[in-house]
Short mmCIF file of C-alpha atoms in Angstrom, two decimals:
data_model
loop_
_atom_site.label_atom_id
_atom_site.label_comp_id
_atom_site.label_asym_id
_atom_site.label_seq_id
_atom_site.Cartn_x
_atom_site.Cartn_y
_atom_site.Cartn_z
CA ALA B 1 -14.30 2.72 -14.76
CA GLN B 2 -10.70 1.65 -15.13
CA THR B 3 -9.92 -1.87 -13.55
CA VAL B 4 -6.98 -4.27 -13.55
CA THR B 5 -7.71 -7.94 -13.16
CA GLN B 6 -5.01 -10.79 -11.94
CA SER B 7 -6.89 -13.94 -11.97
CA GLN B 8 -4.26 -15.84 -10.42
CA PRO B 9 -3.75 -15.01 -6.66
CA GLU B 10 -0.60 -17.36 -6.07
CA MET B 11 1.60 -19.11 -8.30
CA SER B 12 4.94 -21.21 -7.85
CA VAL B 13 7.66 -22.09 -10.15
CA GLN B 14 11.11 -24.34 -9.44
CA GLU B 15 13.95 -22.33 -9.70
CA ALA B 16 15.50 -21.64 -13.51
CA GLU B 17 12.25 -22.43 -14.82
CA THR B 18 9.74 -19.82 -16.65
CA VAL B 19 6.61 -18.92 -15.41
CA THR B 20 3.96 -16.23 -16.77
CA LEU B 21 1.47 -13.84 -14.79
CA SER B 22 -1.39 -12.87 -16.27
CA CYS B 23 -3.32 -9.63 -16.52
CA THR B 24 -6.00 -8.11 -18.29
CA TYR B 25 -7.66 -4.52 -17.55
CA ASP B 26 -10.18 -2.19 -18.77
CA THR B 27 -9.90 1.32 -20.01
CA SER B 28 -11.68 3.61 -22.50
CA GLU B 29 -8.77 5.85 -22.70
CA SER B 30 -6.76 5.62 -25.99
CA ASN B 31 -3.46 6.83 -23.93
CA TYR B 32 -2.00 5.05 -21.48
CA TYR B 33 0.86 2.76 -20.21
CA LEU B 34 1.12 -0.33 -18.63
CA PHE B 35 3.56 -1.66 -15.76
CA TRP B 36 4.48 -4.64 -13.61
CA TYR B 37 5.51 -4.08 -10.12
CA LYS B 38 7.16 -6.40 -7.61
CA GLN B 39 6.49 -6.02 -3.94
CA PRO B 40 9.05 -8.15 -2.00
CA PRO B 41 8.49 -8.83 1.75
CA SER B 42 10.30 -5.37 2.72
CA ARG B 43 7.21 -3.79 1.24
CA GLN B 44 8.88 -1.79 -1.13
CA MET B 45 7.16 -1.21 -4.54
CA ILE B 46 9.89 -2.20 -7.33
CA LEU B 47 9.13 -1.25 -10.90
CA VAL B 48 9.74 -4.31 -13.23
CA ILE B 49 8.74 -3.32 -16.54
CA ARG B 50 6.80 -0.87 -18.22
CA GLN B 51 4.97 -0.93 -21.96
CA GLU B 52 3.67 1.85 -24.06
CA ALA B 53 0.18 1.31 -25.23
CA TYR B 54 1.11 2.73 -28.76
CA LYS B 55 3.84 0.66 -29.10
CA GLN B 56 3.58 -2.72 -30.57
CA GLN B 57 6.76 -4.11 -29.78
CA ASN B 58 6.74 -6.12 -26.52
CA ALA B 59 9.13 -4.57 -23.60
CA THR B 60 11.96 -6.68 -22.35
CA GLU B 61 13.83 -5.93 -19.38
CA ASN B 62 16.65 -8.57 -18.66
CA ARG B 63 14.62 -12.01 -17.85
CA PHE B 64 11.41 -10.25 -17.49
CA SER B 65 9.33 -9.67 -20.71
CA VAL B 66 5.94 -8.93 -21.53
CA ASN B 67 3.05 -9.86 -23.79
CA PHE B 68 0.90 -7.16 -24.64
CA GLN B 69 -2.48 -7.90 -26.60
CA LYS B 70 -3.99 -4.23 -27.18
CA ALA B 71 -7.21 -5.64 -28.63
CA ALA B 72 -7.58 -8.41 -25.64
CA LYS B 73 -6.35 -5.82 -23.14
CA SER B 74 -3.80 -8.53 -21.87
CA PHE B 75 -0.75 -7.76 -20.43
CA SER B 76 1.13 -10.59 -19.17
CA LEU B 77 4.37 -10.73 -17.73
CA LYS B 78 7.16 -13.71 -18.39
CA ILE B 79 10.18 -14.39 -16.07
CA SER B 80 12.76 -16.53 -17.54
CA ASP B 81 15.35 -18.45 -15.68
CA SER B 82 13.47 -17.76 -12.16
CA GLN B 83 15.69 -16.97 -9.23
CA LEU B 84 15.15 -17.30 -5.47
CA GLY B 85 14.92 -13.49 -5.19
CA ASP B 86 11.73 -13.46 -7.60
CA THR B 87 10.03 -14.16 -4.79
CA ALA B 88 7.34 -11.56 -4.16
CA MET B 89 3.85 -9.96 -4.93
CA TYR B 90 3.73 -9.07 -8.63
CA PHE B 91 0.99 -6.01 -9.21
CA CYS B 92 -0.29 -5.13 -12.84
CA ALA B 93 -1.07 -1.88 -13.12
CA PHE B 94 -1.83 1.06 -15.89
CA ILE B 95 -1.85 4.56 -15.81
CA ALA B 96 -4.37 6.92 -17.86
CA TYR B 97 -6.28 10.20 -17.38
CA SER B 98 -8.60 9.77 -14.56
CA GLY B 99 -10.90 12.58 -15.83
CA ALA B 100 -10.51 14.45 -12.50
CA GLY B 101 -7.65 16.44 -13.16
CA SER B 102 -4.67 13.60 -12.63
CA TYR B 103 -3.42 10.67 -14.42
CA GLN B 104 -4.06 7.51 -11.76
CA LEU B 105 -1.96 4.37 -11.48
CA THR B 106 -4.54 1.69 -11.45
CA PHE B 107 -3.46 -1.67 -9.48
CA GLY B 108 -4.63 -5.03 -9.52
CA LYS B 109 -4.85 -7.12 -6.38
CA GLY B 110 -1.51 -8.91 -6.82
CA THR B 111 -0.02 -12.46 -7.67
CA LYS B 112 2.04 -13.85 -5.04
CA LEU B 113 4.59 -15.75 -6.75
CA SER B 114 6.95 -18.17 -4.79
CA VAL B 115 10.09 -19.71 -6.54
CA ILE B 116 10.88 -23.06 -5.01
CA PRO B 117 14.66 -24.16 -4.62
CA ASN Z 1 20.10 10.39 -4.91
CA ALA Z 2 17.70 9.60 -2.15
CA GLY Z 3 14.31 8.15 -3.40
CA VAL Z 4 10.92 8.82 -1.86
CA MET Z 5 11.36 9.01 2.06
CA GLN Z 6 8.51 7.93 4.10
CA ASN Z 7 8.33 7.80 7.87
CA PRO Z 8 7.74 6.63 10.26
CA ARG Z 9 8.20 2.91 8.62
CA HIS Z 10 5.44 1.68 11.27
CA LEU Z 11 2.88 3.63 13.56
CA VAL Z 12 0.93 2.15 16.03
CA ARG Z 13 -1.96 4.18 17.38
CA ARG Z 14 -5.24 3.62 19.45
CA ARG Z 15 -8.66 4.07 18.29
CA GLY Z 16 -9.70 7.94 18.58
CA GLN Z 17 -6.06 8.95 18.01
CA GLU Z 18 -4.31 10.91 15.20
CA ALA Z 19 -1.98 9.66 12.70
CA ARG Z 20 0.31 11.70 10.49
CA LEU Z 21 2.20 9.98 7.84
CA ARG Z 22 5.06 11.81 6.16
CA CYS Z 23 6.58 11.70 2.87
CA SER Z 24 9.71 13.48 1.03
CA PRO Z 25 9.35 13.28 -2.52
CA MET Z 26 12.45 12.30 -4.84
CA LYS Z 27 14.59 15.42 -5.35
CA GLY Z 28 13.10 17.45 -8.33
CA HIS Z 29 9.92 15.70 -8.08
CA SER Z 30 6.87 18.20 -7.51
CA HIS Z 31 4.06 15.79 -7.60
CA VAL Z 32 3.22 13.60 -4.69
CA TYR Z 33 0.70 10.79 -4.75
CA TRP Z 34 -0.82 8.63 -1.85
CA TYR Z 35 -1.99 5.14 -2.02
CA ARG Z 36 -3.58 2.52 0.52
CA GLN Z 37 -3.06 -0.92 0.51
CA LEU Z 38 -5.36 -3.33 2.59
CA PRO Z 39 -4.54 -6.60 3.55
CA GLU Z 40 -4.40 -8.84 0.52
CA GLU Z 41 -5.36 -5.94 -1.66
CA GLY Z 42 -3.68 -3.89 -4.34
CA LEU Z 43 -2.63 -0.17 -3.62
CA LYS Z 44 -5.62 2.15 -4.05
CA PHE Z 45 -5.34 5.64 -5.06
CA MET Z 46 -6.01 8.21 -2.59
CA VAL Z 47 -5.10 11.73 -3.48
CA TYR Z 48 -2.46 13.44 -5.84
CA LEU Z 49 -1.04 16.79 -4.74
CA GLN Z 50 1.14 19.32 -6.22
CA LYS Z 51 3.19 21.91 -4.31
CA GLU Z 52 0.55 23.60 -1.96
CA ASN Z 53 -2.37 22.68 -4.19
CA ILE Z 54 -4.64 19.55 -3.86
CA ILE Z 55 -5.24 17.98 -7.53
CA ASP Z 56 -7.42 15.20 -7.16
CA GLU Z 57 -8.64 13.74 -3.86
CA SER Z 58 -11.29 11.41 -5.23
CA GLY Z 59 -10.14 8.52 -3.72
CA MET Z 60 -9.85 9.83 -0.27
CA PRO Z 61 -12.78 9.45 2.52
CA LYS Z 62 -14.84 12.05 2.86
CA GLU Z 63 -14.32 12.33 6.94
CA ARG Z 64 -11.35 12.12 8.82
CA PHE Z 65 -8.74 12.24 6.11
CA SER Z 66 -6.73 15.41 5.14
CA ALA Z 67 -3.38 15.39 2.99
CA GLU Z 68 -1.18 18.52 2.08
CA PHE Z 69 2.06 19.12 0.48
CA PRO Z 70 3.43 22.70 1.80
CA LYS Z 71 5.37 25.02 0.20
CA GLU Z 72 8.74 23.42 2.19
CA GLY Z 73 8.61 20.47 4.14
CA PRO Z 74 7.19 16.85 3.29
CA SER Z 75 3.83 15.46 2.34
CA ILE Z 76 1.35 14.78 5.28
CA LEU Z 77 -1.22 12.36 5.24
CA ARG Z 78 -3.45 12.67 8.23
CA ILE Z 79 -6.35 10.58 9.78
CA GLN Z 80 -8.02 11.79 12.73
CA GLN Z 81 -9.73 9.81 15.08
CA VAL Z 82 -8.45 6.59 13.57
CA VAL Z 83 -10.54 3.29 13.74
CA ARG Z 84 -9.56 -0.13 13.10
CA GLY Z 85 -10.49 -0.14 9.47
CA ASP Z 86 -7.60 2.40 8.85
CA SER Z 87 -5.05 0.09 9.51
CA ALA Z 88 -3.33 -0.71 6.39
CA ALA Z 89 0.23 0.32 4.77
CA TYR Z 90 0.00 3.81 3.13
CA PHE Z 91 2.43 4.53 0.44
CA CYS Z 92 3.67 7.49 -1.24
CA ALA Z 93 5.12 7.84 -4.68
CA SER Z 94 6.53 10.86 -6.42
CA SER Z 95 7.02 11.80 -10.15
CA PRO Z 96 8.32 14.94 -11.80
CA LEU Z 97 5.74 15.52 -14.22
CA ALA Z 98 1.77 14.91 -13.98
CA THR Z 99 1.76 12.79 -17.31
CA GLU Z 100 0.66 9.10 -18.21
CA ASN Z 101 4.59 8.21 -19.26
CA TYR Z 102 6.27 8.07 -15.73
CA GLY Z 103 5.92 5.05 -13.70
CA TYR Z 104 5.81 6.60 -10.15
CA THR Z 105 8.76 6.23 -7.36
CA PHE Z 106 7.18 4.87 -4.44
CA GLY Z 107 8.40 4.86 -0.81
CA SER Z 108 8.80 2.12 1.24
CA GLY Z 109 5.41 2.75 2.94
CA THR Z 110 4.35 3.34 6.63
CA ARG Z 111 2.10 0.45 8.27
CA LEU Z 112 -0.53 2.00 10.17
CA THR Z 113 -1.87 -0.44 13.02
CA VAL Z 114 -4.59 0.81 15.07
CA VAL Z 115 -5.17 -1.17 18.45
#
């Protein structure tokens, strides 16, 4: 079974500070992609950053970066210079072949991040 | 360039009624996925469709739920005889290809409330 675990249900950070959200996953597939999605109160799912499993270099997107440890099956998200607009639920996800004819996106339960002024 | 469009945004149904949720994928996307999000949970896969075909329905409840993606028109997720436990946010996503290197584009979801 393919699973994603986010061990921090809630986190808070002071505005302008840095915060790291944790994620571990389990899959037997060798080819897969990892993602972090943001879900603000509007409910829209917004792709924050993606990482190819075969790439050793960690992905970076402006203030967002990841620490991808393939052997440990760990994929954490670092948000630098936190802004009030970063307040949202953050979901870690990966996509791999499901064995049933499709590539399924599997999500963790999410981390609720609050940025404090 | 419109994104994935879902309607209605909110839907209230009484127990026993039918719910029909619509999803229009992004232009050029022929692969549609439906996900369900229960309160305080992540999104769970339900079904994957291409035009006129159901490819993977391994996440779909066996009874009362069905999905279609006709040649013309939006994809429809249909829930018959709704029960309180069906209350959730239902998300549709689309992608241009069925490979692992695309993060899907999601719609804003339909929040179904069963009263």
